[in-house]
XYZ file of C-alpha atoms in Angstrom:
242
model
C -11.149 5.875 -3.070
C -8.568 8.557 -2.257
C -4.899 9.233 -1.581
C -2.257 6.800 -2.746
C -4.775 4.114 -3.701
C -6.625 6.439 -6.053
C -3.372 7.703 -7.568
C -2.031 4.186 -8.151
C -5.325 3.021 -9.650
C -5.361 6.031 -11.969
C -1.803 5.411 -13.111
C -2.498 1.717 -13.727
C -5.546 2.512 -15.850
C -3.453 4.965 -17.882
C -1.023 2.106 -18.542
C -3.821 -0.102 -19.870
C -4.712 -2.114 -16.778
C -8.180 -3.082 -15.676
C -8.512 -2.263 -12.004
C -10.817 -3.184 -9.140
C -10.660 -0.365 -6.605
C -11.569 -1.477 -3.099
C -12.175 0.682 -0.060
C -13.987 0.433 3.251
C -15.799 3.498 1.895
C -17.476 1.750 -1.013
C -19.097 4.967 -2.234
C -15.728 6.720 -2.529
C -14.304 3.770 -4.473
C -17.350 3.791 -6.754
C -16.973 7.512 -7.488
C -13.320 7.090 -8.361
C -13.984 4.032 -10.511
C -16.707 5.876 -12.403
C -14.312 8.751 -13.061
C -11.722 6.318 -14.438
C -14.146 4.823 -16.950
C -14.908 1.303 -18.154
C -11.495 -0.105 -17.179
C -12.261 0.398 -13.485
C -14.775 -1.088 -11.074
C -15.307 -0.725 -7.339
C -15.909 -2.995 -4.377
C -16.621 -2.214 -0.708
C -13.917 -3.928 1.319
C -12.779 -4.019 4.952
C -9.204 -5.330 4.770
C -9.353 -6.709 8.310
C -12.073 -9.237 7.386
C -11.014 -12.500 5.677
C -14.456 -12.973 4.099
C -14.214 -9.543 2.480
C -10.903 -10.564 0.936
C -12.416 -13.789 -0.387
C -15.325 -11.842 -1.866
C -13.001 -9.287 -3.475
C -10.904 -12.059 -5.040
C -14.031 -13.785 -6.345
C -15.306 -10.492 -7.779
C -11.978 -9.904 -9.522
C -11.918 -13.363 -11.061
C -15.531 -13.114 -12.162
C -15.142 -9.642 -13.659
C -11.653 -9.899 -15.193
C -11.031 -13.617 -15.499
C -8.112 -13.612 -13.082
C -5.641 -11.401 -11.257
C -2.114 -10.315 -12.143
C -1.377 -7.558 -9.628
C -2.301 -6.888 -6.014
C -1.537 -3.559 -4.347
C -1.920 -3.604 -0.561
C -2.403 0.050 0.260
C -4.999 0.430 3.045
C -3.582 2.007 6.169
C -4.130 4.302 9.125
C -1.744 6.255 11.313
C -2.531 6.792 14.993
C 0.124 8.880 16.715
C 1.334 7.923 20.180
C 4.417 6.967 22.147
C 4.761 3.520 23.712
C 3.314 5.011 26.913
C 0.495 6.932 25.229
C -0.699 4.274 22.796
C -3.706 2.326 24.018
C -3.930 -1.394 23.403
C -7.042 -0.685 21.323
C -5.146 1.706 19.019
C -2.198 -0.699 18.849
C -4.426 -3.558 17.759
C -6.466 -1.460 15.334
C -3.313 -0.119 13.654
C -1.870 -3.595 13.247
C -5.210 -5.044 12.134
C -5.440 -2.602 9.216
C -1.802 -1.865 8.386
C -0.346 -5.359 8.888
C -3.076 -7.993 9.142
C -4.720 -6.479 6.060
C -1.509 -7.011 4.087
C -1.174 -10.571 5.398
C -4.755 -11.382 4.395
C -4.323 -9.738 1.009
C -1.188 -11.709 0.171
C -2.616 -14.957 1.515
C -5.907 -14.625 -0.361
C -4.728 -13.161 -3.645
C -1.524 -15.140 -4.206
C -3.205 -18.423 -5.233
C -5.331 -16.510 -7.762
C -2.324 -14.602 -9.129
C -0.325 -17.831 -9.391
C -3.151 -19.517 -11.326
C -3.662 -16.525 -13.592
C 0.025 -16.181 -14.445
C 0.854 -19.869 -14.756
C 0.498 -19.778 -18.524
C 0.386 -16.063 -19.237
C 3.311 -13.992 -18.059
C 4.171 -12.652 -14.649
C 2.398 -11.218 -11.635
C 3.225 -8.865 -8.804
C 2.303 -8.000 -5.248
C 3.122 -4.505 -4.042
C 2.861 -3.593 -0.373
C 2.701 0.061 0.590
C 4.839 0.315 3.717
C 6.445 3.580 4.822
C 9.818 5.131 5.418
C 8.727 4.673 9.063
C 9.653 1.030 8.509
C 13.319 2.062 8.691
C 13.257 5.455 10.442
C 11.459 5.335 13.778
C 9.764 8.195 15.593
C 9.146 8.385 19.326
C 5.472 9.237 18.877
C 4.632 6.622 16.204
C 5.063 3.356 18.107
C 2.194 1.377 16.546
C 2.675 2.723 13.028
C 6.452 2.129 13.084
C 5.908 -1.433 14.244
C 3.229 -2.270 11.686
C 5.060 -0.789 8.703
C 8.370 -2.433 9.634
C 6.530 -5.747 9.745
C 4.949 -5.096 6.339
C 8.401 -4.505 4.860
C 9.744 -7.774 6.234
C 6.609 -9.765 5.441
C 7.040 -8.785 1.807
C 10.481 -10.382 1.776
C 9.035 -13.621 3.139
C 6.303 -13.609 0.494
C 8.882 -12.950 -2.238
C 11.015 -15.900 -1.158
C 7.978 -18.158 -0.937
C 6.950 -17.212 -4.483
C 10.450 -17.816 -5.833
C 10.841 -21.188 -4.132
C 7.358 -22.249 -5.223
C 8.181 -21.509 -8.857
C 5.570 -18.775 -9.133
C 6.205 -16.039 -11.684
C 5.157 -13.539 -9.016
C 7.271 -10.821 -7.412
C 6.621 -9.122 -4.095
C 8.086 -5.750 -3.214
C 7.389 -2.753 -0.999
C 7.399 0.986 -1.468
C 8.494 3.132 1.467
C 7.128 6.650 1.048
C 7.911 9.528 3.350
C 5.360 12.298 3.957
C 3.015 12.362 0.970
C 0.328 14.967 0.318
C -2.710 12.770 1.008
C -5.634 12.920 3.475
C -3.506 10.874 5.903
C -1.705 14.114 6.807
C -4.950 15.633 8.041
C -4.598 13.657 11.255
C -1.418 15.559 12.141
C -2.824 19.093 12.063
C -3.808 19.240 15.746
C -5.835 22.379 15.153
C -3.130 24.078 13.092
C -3.368 25.023 9.431
C -2.626 22.122 7.112
C -0.163 24.254 5.149
C 1.833 24.799 8.339
C 2.123 21.051 8.911
C 3.113 20.433 5.288
C 5.841 23.088 5.548
C 7.104 21.543 8.790
C 7.365 18.110 7.195
C 9.021 19.550 4.089
C 11.799 21.062 6.197
C 12.768 17.553 7.340
C 13.303 16.307 3.773
C 16.577 17.050 1.933
C 14.743 17.837 -1.316
C 12.710 20.457 0.517
C 9.202 19.232 -0.215
C 6.811 16.462 0.669
C 5.891 13.901 -1.955
C 2.916 13.806 -4.289
C 0.704 10.737 -4.766
C 2.030 10.394 -8.313
C 5.591 10.080 -6.974
C 4.445 6.805 -5.421
C 2.163 5.785 -8.292
C 4.991 5.914 -10.861
C 7.079 3.643 -8.615
C 4.131 1.273 -8.265
C 3.789 0.996 -12.044
C 7.450 0.090 -12.375
C 7.533 -2.496 -9.581
C 4.401 -4.199 -10.942
C 5.535 -4.159 -14.568
C 7.304 -6.749 -16.695
C 10.359 -4.487 -16.620
C 10.708 -5.305 -12.908
C 10.191 -9.048 -13.197
C 13.701 -9.708 -11.737
C 13.113 -7.331 -8.818
C 11.652 -9.065 -5.779
C 11.937 -9.071 -2.003
C 13.142 -5.501 -1.864
C 11.844 -1.997 -1.275
C 11.934 1.320 -3.058
C 12.376 4.302 -0.762
C 10.388 7.291 -2.021
C 11.605 9.746 0.556
C 13.328 12.769 -0.977
C 16.629 11.595 0.526
C 15.587 11.559 4.186
C 16.854 8.026 4.792
C 20.260 8.961 3.351
C 20.921 11.382 6.202
């Protein structure tokens, strides 16, 4: 309903896709889907619940006749060092950021494989983070979850290849992107101050926009990328090159 998910959904619709937007905030997803027009629909969805995933897959098959692309995007970021992070926050972060991706791949892959068996290729895209390769002292749970998402995607890609599925699985690794996720880092300061602070860490001198990630998502889920699997695209303004 917002952030990267909304941007990716918008870009996919522009490219001619029919999209089911899912969000734990079903109303937000519905508003975005309505704005995108008849090619988009919405579904309330808690990614930590297996039955919600099953219902979302069934809704997709009923509405569209199958599934070609899954984008696992839901995520939270709770700051904290290894000493500061509570077990509750650790588990919640992993439940949404990692278990949600596991459940999405596990539930959607059989449907994608069936859909694409006689009609082209399919793709799974996992939204990880540059935090999967660049750790921060105060991001213990988030670093762990996103690193696992990156590696899980490689396992899924190899499974698809060895099973003869025409399905790729890749990850995008964004750095700081101008989405509501940044609001949790303000700590009482002006948001513009936080954005400027993050921008100073990036060689290109700015944080990313949601469309910077959405364009990459379109490519990695397109037929043009059908020989690209088990890898990641770093959308980070050069920060990981330092």
